[in-house]
Amino acid sequence: MTKFQDLQLSEALVKGVLKMGFEEATPIQAETIPIALTGADVLGQAQTGTGKTAAFGIPTIERIDTKARQVQALVLAPTRELAIQVAEELNKIGETKRVYALPVYGGQQIDRQIRGLKKNPQIVVATPGRLMDHMKRKTIKLDEIQTVILDEADEMLNMGFVEDIEMILKGLPAERQTLLFSATMPPQIKKIAERFMKSPTIIKVKSKEMTVENINQQFLELREGQKFDTLCRLIDIDSPELSIIFARTKKRVDEVTEALIKRGYTADGLHGDLTQSKRDQVIRRFKNGTIDILVATDVAARGLDITGVTHVYNFDVPQDPESYVHRIGRTGRAGKTGTALTFITPREFGQVKSIERVTNKKMNRRHVPTIAEVLEGNQKQSAEDLIERVQAGDFKAYTQLATELLEEYEAVELLAAALRGLTKEPDSTPVEISYAEPVRVKRQGGRNDRGGYRGGARSGGGDRRTGGGDRGGRSGERSGGGGYRGKRTGGTDDRRRSSEDRGPRRPRD
Ligand code: ADP
Ligand code: MG
């Protein structure tokens, strides 16, 4: 284990990093930092969540000359969210040294960015498209760049940024350091490395298959038309703290979200059609527990770093096993256990086998819960709520009334009646979910699974539902805790062609 103190860093940097709660360097950091500090090029491959930002951020910031008032380092990131996230992390690392990173991305007013750029940030974190705009307008000066970083390079290529990136790299001083980080290394990336990097040191950190280790993986075989009621029953029984429900298309995300709200759950949806501010709002509300169910498409949830997700429900089975690993990696983080449950329609049964092959772990079959089981679950939940309230002790105003009632009625009867009042009866409010074709079994690709270092414990409940008559909400605050505090919001850039659009659908059967 490598300590940051042993990495030949200045005091300011060590301080900055320790202040962030990092105790020891992650493997990619331990290997990258000493080499990058010398100014040499690095080609780093490690899965998501392994701390790549600090791996390039620490040496880059260390090499910044705080007296020089110009952009000295440039980070290219695929999406607006990642640009913001990386800039935030760099600003934290560089706080003590007083190095400032500015995010620059599409969708934000260009005037505002121009003003930001005039304030002489030493680091600019940009999405390629917007950076090109600034280069064309000559509102950014890149001739003092000494380090350029391509972050999430595979994502940038997937999104069709390859030409922009080449243009940008050609516009930078030849005498510079180039760092490239990616979760995967497709041939296209190797080509870029050959053309634009100087005998880079290749650092590859093996992916520990930590994604699925702590996750209880279940599947449930049912008909398409049973999915929604089953989902509600499962939520009632499992009482997730925070859960993400994956649906295949934007339309289904909207439908499932609406249906959940109709049934009294606090849910919201996330997909590529939402405006940026709406997306930010949804993520924020989910992170702070205002809503505890997030319904999302694969694309919209990509890269989301949210701690405290206890359950992932695959309302629709993912198109391929890699997306599956991606999806369920949203739970079971930071040593916590999580549950992933996948709905499988009879014709999709083959998916179970291909998923098991990729994760190398068996999925447990679960049966569709009965109404009686739901009721039992809800009763248990009410009892827990009640006990929590007793422990909280916040009921003085009611003791007088309680004493009077006890003089007249049996304690058991009173309590049973109160519990009944607290218990949510299974809800059968009609809802509309359109039919979705089963997924076709696809060949398996060879992408790495991702998982990672992210996490940070979150404890406590938060109200699970709204509505439901006089049912009391559970008490308890979420407390952000634990070491790895960084949050990640992910998502799409305007330019991304999302697979969300392609989901087959047909009117309700
Ligand atoms: P990647 O870019 O590899 O996906 P990030 O750089 O986003 O990963 O890091 C993932 C999370 O881990 C972030 O919340 C970050 O703050 C945290 N992290 C990074 N390095 C360390 C470390 N050495 N110790 C603890 N947490 C870390
Ligand atoms: Mg990253």
PDB file of N, CA and C in Angstrom, residues 47-49 152 154-155 158 183-184 211-212 215 217 244 246 297-305 309 312 314 318 320-331 333 340 355 358-359 447-452 454 488 496:
ATOM      1  N   GLN A  47     -10.436   0.335 -14.651  1.00  0.00           N
ATOM      2  CA  GLN A  47     -11.878   0.452 -14.746  1.00  0.00           C
ATOM      3  C   GLN A  47     -12.389   1.684 -14.017  1.00  0.00           C
ATOM      4  N   THR A  48     -13.647   1.996 -14.243  1.00  0.00           N
ATOM      5  CA  THR A  48     -14.267   3.151 -13.618  1.00  0.00           C
ATOM      6  C   THR A  48     -14.228   3.017 -12.100  1.00  0.00           C
ATOM      7  N   GLY A  49     -14.001   4.118 -11.442  1.00  0.00           N
ATOM      8  CA  GLY A  49     -14.050   4.115  -9.986  1.00  0.00           C
ATOM      9  C   GLY A  49     -12.739   3.767  -9.319  1.00  0.00           C
ATOM     10  N   GLU A 152     -11.264   9.274 -19.889  1.00  0.00           N
ATOM     11  CA  GLU A 152     -12.323   8.432 -20.443  1.00  0.00           C
ATOM     12  C   GLU A 152     -12.241   8.440 -21.968  1.00  0.00           C
ATOM     13  N   ASP A 154     -12.011   6.134 -24.168  1.00  0.00           N
ATOM     14  CA  ASP A 154     -12.878   5.222 -24.926  1.00  0.00           C
ATOM     15  C   ASP A 154     -14.282   5.807 -25.090  1.00  0.00           C
ATOM     16  N   GLU A 155     -14.752   6.485 -24.044  1.00  0.00           N
ATOM     17  CA  GLU A 155     -16.057   7.121 -24.133  1.00  0.00           C
ATOM     18  C   GLU A 155     -16.049   8.225 -25.177  1.00  0.00           C
ATOM     19  N   ASN A 158     -16.249   6.630 -28.486  1.00  0.00           N
ATOM     20  CA  ASN A 158     -17.596   6.108 -28.717  1.00  0.00           C
ATOM     21  C   ASN A 158     -18.561   7.205 -29.107  1.00  0.00           C
ATOM     22  N   ALA A 183     -11.009   3.156 -19.686  1.00  0.00           N
ATOM     23  CA  ALA A 183     -11.364   1.890 -19.029  1.00  0.00           C
ATOM     24  C   ALA A 183     -11.025   0.723 -19.952  1.00  0.00           C
ATOM     25  N   THR A 184     -11.102   0.967 -21.245  1.00  0.00           N
ATOM     26  CA  THR A 184     -10.770  -0.078 -22.219  1.00  0.00           C
ATOM     27  C   THR A 184      -9.770   0.483 -23.224  1.00  0.00           C
ATOM     28  N   THR A 211     -17.252  -5.662  -8.461  1.00  0.00           N
ATOM     29  CA  THR A 211     -18.618  -5.237  -8.732  1.00  0.00           C
ATOM     30  C   THR A 211     -19.652  -6.220  -8.221  1.00  0.00           C
ATOM     31  N   VAL A 212     -19.447  -7.484  -8.549  1.00  0.00           N
ATOM     32  CA  VAL A 212     -20.516  -8.414  -8.238  1.00  0.00           C
ATOM     33  C   VAL A 212     -20.301  -9.160  -6.928  1.00  0.00           C
ATOM     34  N   ILE A 215     -22.793  -8.336  -4.229  1.00  0.00           N
ATOM     35  CA  ILE A 215     -24.162  -8.153  -4.702  1.00  0.00           C
ATOM     36  C   ILE A 215     -24.907  -9.476  -4.764  1.00  0.00           C
ATOM     37  N   GLN A 217     -27.399 -11.424  -6.396  1.00  0.00           N
ATOM     38  CA  GLN A 217     -28.038 -11.315  -7.701  1.00  0.00           C
ATOM     39  C   GLN A 217     -29.210 -12.275  -7.826  1.00  0.00           C
ATOM     40  N   ILE A 244     -32.437   1.935  -7.865  1.00  0.00           N
ATOM     41  CA  ILE A 244     -32.482   2.377  -9.256  1.00  0.00           C
ATOM     42  C   ILE A 244     -33.214   1.300 -10.048  1.00  0.00           C
ATOM     43  N   PHE A 246     -33.960   0.081 -13.809  1.00  0.00           N
ATOM     44  CA  PHE A 246     -33.546   0.280 -15.191  1.00  0.00           C
ATOM     45  C   PHE A 246     -34.632  -0.187 -16.151  1.00  0.00           C
ATOM     46  N   THR A 297     -32.625   4.959 -17.884  1.00  0.00           N
ATOM     47  CA  THR A 297     -32.103   4.156 -18.989  1.00  0.00           C
ATOM     48  C   THR A 297     -30.617   3.925 -18.727  1.00  0.00           C
ATOM     49  N   ASP A 298     -30.036   2.971 -19.419  1.00  0.00           N
ATOM     50  CA  ASP A 298     -28.609   2.687 -19.255  1.00  0.00           C
ATOM     51  C   ASP A 298     -27.774   3.928 -19.494  1.00  0.00           C
ATOM     52  N   VAL A 299     -28.059   4.591 -20.608  1.00  0.00           N
ATOM     53  CA  VAL A 299     -27.243   5.726 -21.011  1.00  0.00           C
ATOM     54  C   VAL A 299     -27.289   6.832 -19.971  1.00  0.00           C
ATOM     55  N   ALA A 300     -28.492   7.108 -19.467  1.00  0.00           N
ATOM     56  CA  ALA A 300     -28.633   8.216 -18.520  1.00  0.00           C
ATOM     57  C   ALA A 300     -27.911   7.932 -17.212  1.00  0.00           C
ATOM     58  N   ALA A 301     -27.811   6.659 -16.858  1.00  0.00           N
ATOM     59  CA  ALA A 301     -27.236   6.337 -15.556  1.00  0.00           C
ATOM     60  C   ALA A 301     -25.741   6.084 -15.617  1.00  0.00           C
ATOM     61  N   ARG A 302     -25.185   6.162 -16.808  1.00  0.00           N
ATOM     62  CA  ARG A 302     -23.767   5.848 -16.964  1.00  0.00           C
ATOM     63  C   ARG A 302     -22.892   6.754 -16.097  1.00  0.00           C
ATOM     64  N   GLY A 303     -21.982   6.160 -15.396  1.00  0.00           N
ATOM     65  CA  GLY A 303     -21.038   6.948 -14.623  1.00  0.00           C
ATOM     66  C   GLY A 303     -21.596   7.547 -13.339  1.00  0.00           C
ATOM     67  N   LEU A 304     -22.867   7.350 -13.087  1.00  0.00           N
ATOM     68  CA  LEU A 304     -23.443   7.914 -11.866  1.00  0.00           C
ATOM     69  C   LEU A 304     -22.757   7.338 -10.642  1.00  0.00           C
ATOM     70  N   ASP A 305     -22.263   8.199  -9.801  1.00  0.00           N
ATOM     71  CA  ASP A 305     -21.607   7.747  -8.577  1.00  0.00           C
ATOM     72  C   ASP A 305     -22.482   8.154  -7.410  1.00  0.00           C
ATOM     73  N   VAL A 309     -27.071   3.171  -2.692  1.00  0.00           N
ATOM     74  CA  VAL A 309     -28.078   2.456  -3.478  1.00  0.00           C
ATOM     75  C   VAL A 309     -28.092   1.002  -3.004  1.00  0.00           C
ATOM     76  N   VAL A 312     -30.911  -2.607  -7.064  1.00  0.00           N
ATOM     77  CA  VAL A 312     -31.064  -2.294  -8.484  1.00  0.00           C
ATOM     78  C   VAL A 312     -32.097  -3.249  -9.042  1.00  0.00           C
ATOM     79  N   ASN A 314     -33.770  -4.485 -12.484  1.00  0.00           N
ATOM     80  CA  ASN A 314     -33.762  -4.460 -13.940  1.00  0.00           C
ATOM     81  C   ASN A 314     -35.164  -4.788 -14.426  1.00  0.00           C
ATOM     82  N   PRO A 318     -31.092  -6.126 -19.460  1.00  0.00           N
ATOM     83  CA  PRO A 318     -30.236  -5.319 -20.334  1.00  0.00           C
ATOM     84  C   PRO A 318     -29.948  -6.016 -21.663  1.00  0.00           C
ATOM     85  N   ASP A 320     -27.136  -6.510 -23.141  1.00  0.00           N
ATOM     86  CA  ASP A 320     -25.977  -7.402 -23.126  1.00  0.00           C
ATOM     87  C   ASP A 320     -25.431  -7.506 -21.711  1.00  0.00           C
ATOM     88  N   PRO A 321     -24.680  -8.573 -21.449  1.00  0.00           N
ATOM     89  CA  PRO A 321     -24.194  -8.805 -20.088  1.00  0.00           C
ATOM     90  C   PRO A 321     -23.298  -7.683 -19.563  1.00  0.00           C
ATOM     91  N   GLU A 322     -22.609  -6.974 -20.468  1.00  0.00           N
ATOM     92  CA  GLU A 322     -21.748  -5.886 -19.985  1.00  0.00           C
ATOM     93  C   GLU A 322     -22.591  -4.772 -19.361  1.00  0.00           C
ATOM     94  N   SER A 323     -23.699  -4.434 -20.024  1.00  0.00           N
ATOM     95  CA  SER A 323     -24.558  -3.409 -19.431  1.00  0.00           C
ATOM     96  C   SER A 323     -25.086  -3.893 -18.093  1.00  0.00           C
ATOM     97  N   TYR A 324     -25.293  -5.191 -18.009  1.00  0.00           N
ATOM     98  CA  TYR A 324     -25.780  -5.737 -16.748  1.00  0.00           C
ATOM     99  C   TYR A 324     -24.793  -5.445 -15.626  1.00  0.00           C
ATOM    100  N   VAL A 325     -23.529  -5.742 -15.886  1.00  0.00           N
ATOM    101  CA  VAL A 325     -22.507  -5.527 -14.859  1.00  0.00           C
ATOM    102  C   VAL A 325     -22.428  -4.041 -14.504  1.00  0.00           C
ATOM    103  N   HIS A 326     -22.523  -3.227 -15.525  1.00  0.00           N
ATOM    104  CA  HIS A 326     -22.547  -1.785 -15.351  1.00  0.00           C
ATOM    105  C   HIS A 326     -23.689  -1.343 -14.439  1.00  0.00           C
ATOM    106  N   ARG A 327     -24.863  -1.849 -14.770  1.00  0.00           N
ATOM    107  CA  ARG A 327     -26.051  -1.457 -14.021  1.00  0.00           C
ATOM    108  C   ARG A 327     -25.954  -1.866 -12.560  1.00  0.00           C
ATOM    109  N   ILE A 328     -25.620  -3.125 -12.332  1.00  0.00           N
ATOM    110  CA  ILE A 328     -25.689  -3.585 -10.944  1.00  0.00           C
ATOM    111  C   ILE A 328     -24.530  -3.034 -10.125  1.00  0.00           C
ATOM    112  N   GLY A 329     -23.482  -2.550 -10.813  1.00  0.00           N
ATOM    113  CA  GLY A 329     -22.381  -1.912 -10.105  1.00  0.00           C
ATOM    114  C   GLY A 329     -22.784  -0.629  -9.390  1.00  0.00           C
ATOM    115  N   ARG A 330     -24.004  -0.169  -9.602  1.00  0.00           N
ATOM    116  CA  ARG A 330     -24.501   1.016  -8.885  1.00  0.00           C
ATOM    117  C   ARG A 330     -24.774   0.677  -7.423  1.00  0.00           C
ATOM    118  N   THR A 331     -24.841  -0.604  -7.112  1.00  0.00           N
ATOM    119  CA  THR A 331     -25.076  -0.977  -5.722  1.00  0.00           C
ATOM    120  C   THR A 331     -23.899  -1.807  -5.223  1.00  0.00           C
ATOM    121  N   ARG A 333     -21.533  -1.034  -3.105  1.00  0.00           N
ATOM    122  CA  ARG A 333     -20.279  -0.290  -3.108  1.00  0.00           C
ATOM    123  C   ARG A 333     -19.709  -0.142  -1.719  1.00  0.00           C
ATOM    124  N   ALA A 340     -29.394  -7.036  -6.550  1.00  0.00           N
ATOM    125  CA  ALA A 340     -29.766  -6.738  -7.928  1.00  0.00           C
ATOM    126  C   ALA A 340     -30.800  -7.754  -8.354  1.00  0.00           C
ATOM    127  N   ILE A 355     -25.502 -13.887 -18.638  1.00  0.00           N
ATOM    128  CA  ILE A 355     -25.070 -13.017 -17.531  1.00  0.00           C
ATOM    129  C   ILE A 355     -24.222 -13.818 -16.547  1.00  0.00           C
ATOM    130  N   VAL A 358     -20.714 -14.222 -17.738  1.00  0.00           N
ATOM    131  CA  VAL A 358     -19.863 -13.032 -17.653  1.00  0.00           C
ATOM    132  C   VAL A 358     -19.491 -12.694 -16.204  1.00  0.00           C
ATOM    133  N   THR A 359     -20.456 -12.812 -15.308  1.00  0.00           N
ATOM    134  CA  THR A 359     -20.154 -12.449 -13.913  1.00  0.00           C
ATOM    135  C   THR A 359     -19.529 -13.605 -13.154  1.00  0.00           C
ATOM    136  N   ARG A 447     -16.009  -6.238 -23.500  1.00  0.00           N
ATOM    137  CA  ARG A 447     -15.664  -5.077 -22.668  1.00  0.00           C
ATOM    138  C   ARG A 447     -15.456  -5.458 -21.223  1.00  0.00           C
ATOM    139  N   ASN A 448     -14.620  -4.708 -20.636  1.00  0.00           N
ATOM    140  CA  ASN A 448     -14.342  -4.905 -19.225  1.00  0.00           C
ATOM    141  C   ASN A 448     -15.543  -4.574 -18.379  1.00  0.00           C
ATOM    142  N   ASP A 449     -15.660  -5.261 -17.303  1.00  0.00           N
ATOM    143  CA  ASP A 449     -16.645  -4.776 -16.345  1.00  0.00           C
ATOM    144  C   ASP A 449     -15.991  -3.636 -15.589  1.00  0.00           C
ATOM    145  N   ARG A 450     -16.818  -2.845 -15.025  1.00  0.00           N
ATOM    146  CA  ARG A 450     -16.294  -1.705 -14.296  1.00  0.00           C
ATOM    147  C   ARG A 450     -16.846  -1.769 -12.894  1.00  0.00           C
ATOM    148  N   GLY A 451     -16.168  -1.183 -12.011  1.00  0.00           N
ATOM    149  CA  GLY A 451     -16.700  -1.192 -10.664  1.00  0.00           C
ATOM    150  C   GLY A 451     -15.802  -0.331  -9.876  1.00  0.00           C
ATOM    151  N   GLY A 452     -15.787  -0.403  -8.582  1.00  0.00           N
ATOM    152  CA  GLY A 452     -14.738   0.404  -8.090  1.00  0.00           C
ATOM    153  C   GLY A 452     -14.618   0.916  -6.700  1.00  0.00           C
ATOM    154  N   ARG A 454     -15.452   3.723  -5.590  1.00  0.00           N
ATOM    155  CA  ARG A 454     -16.369   4.741  -5.108  1.00  0.00           C
ATOM    156  C   ARG A 454     -17.186   4.220  -3.968  1.00  0.00           C
ATOM    157  N   ARG A 488     -20.330  11.299  -8.307  1.00  0.00           N
ATOM    158  CA  ARG A 488     -20.174  11.352  -9.739  1.00  0.00           C
ATOM    159  C   ARG A 488     -21.541  11.447 -10.341  1.00  0.00           C
ATOM    160  N   ARG A 496     -24.361  12.793 -28.178  1.00  0.00           N
ATOM    161  CA  ARG A 496     -24.348  11.344 -28.086  1.00  0.00           C
ATOM    162  C   ARG A 496     -25.565  10.748 -28.780  1.00  0.00           C
TER     163      ARG A 496
END
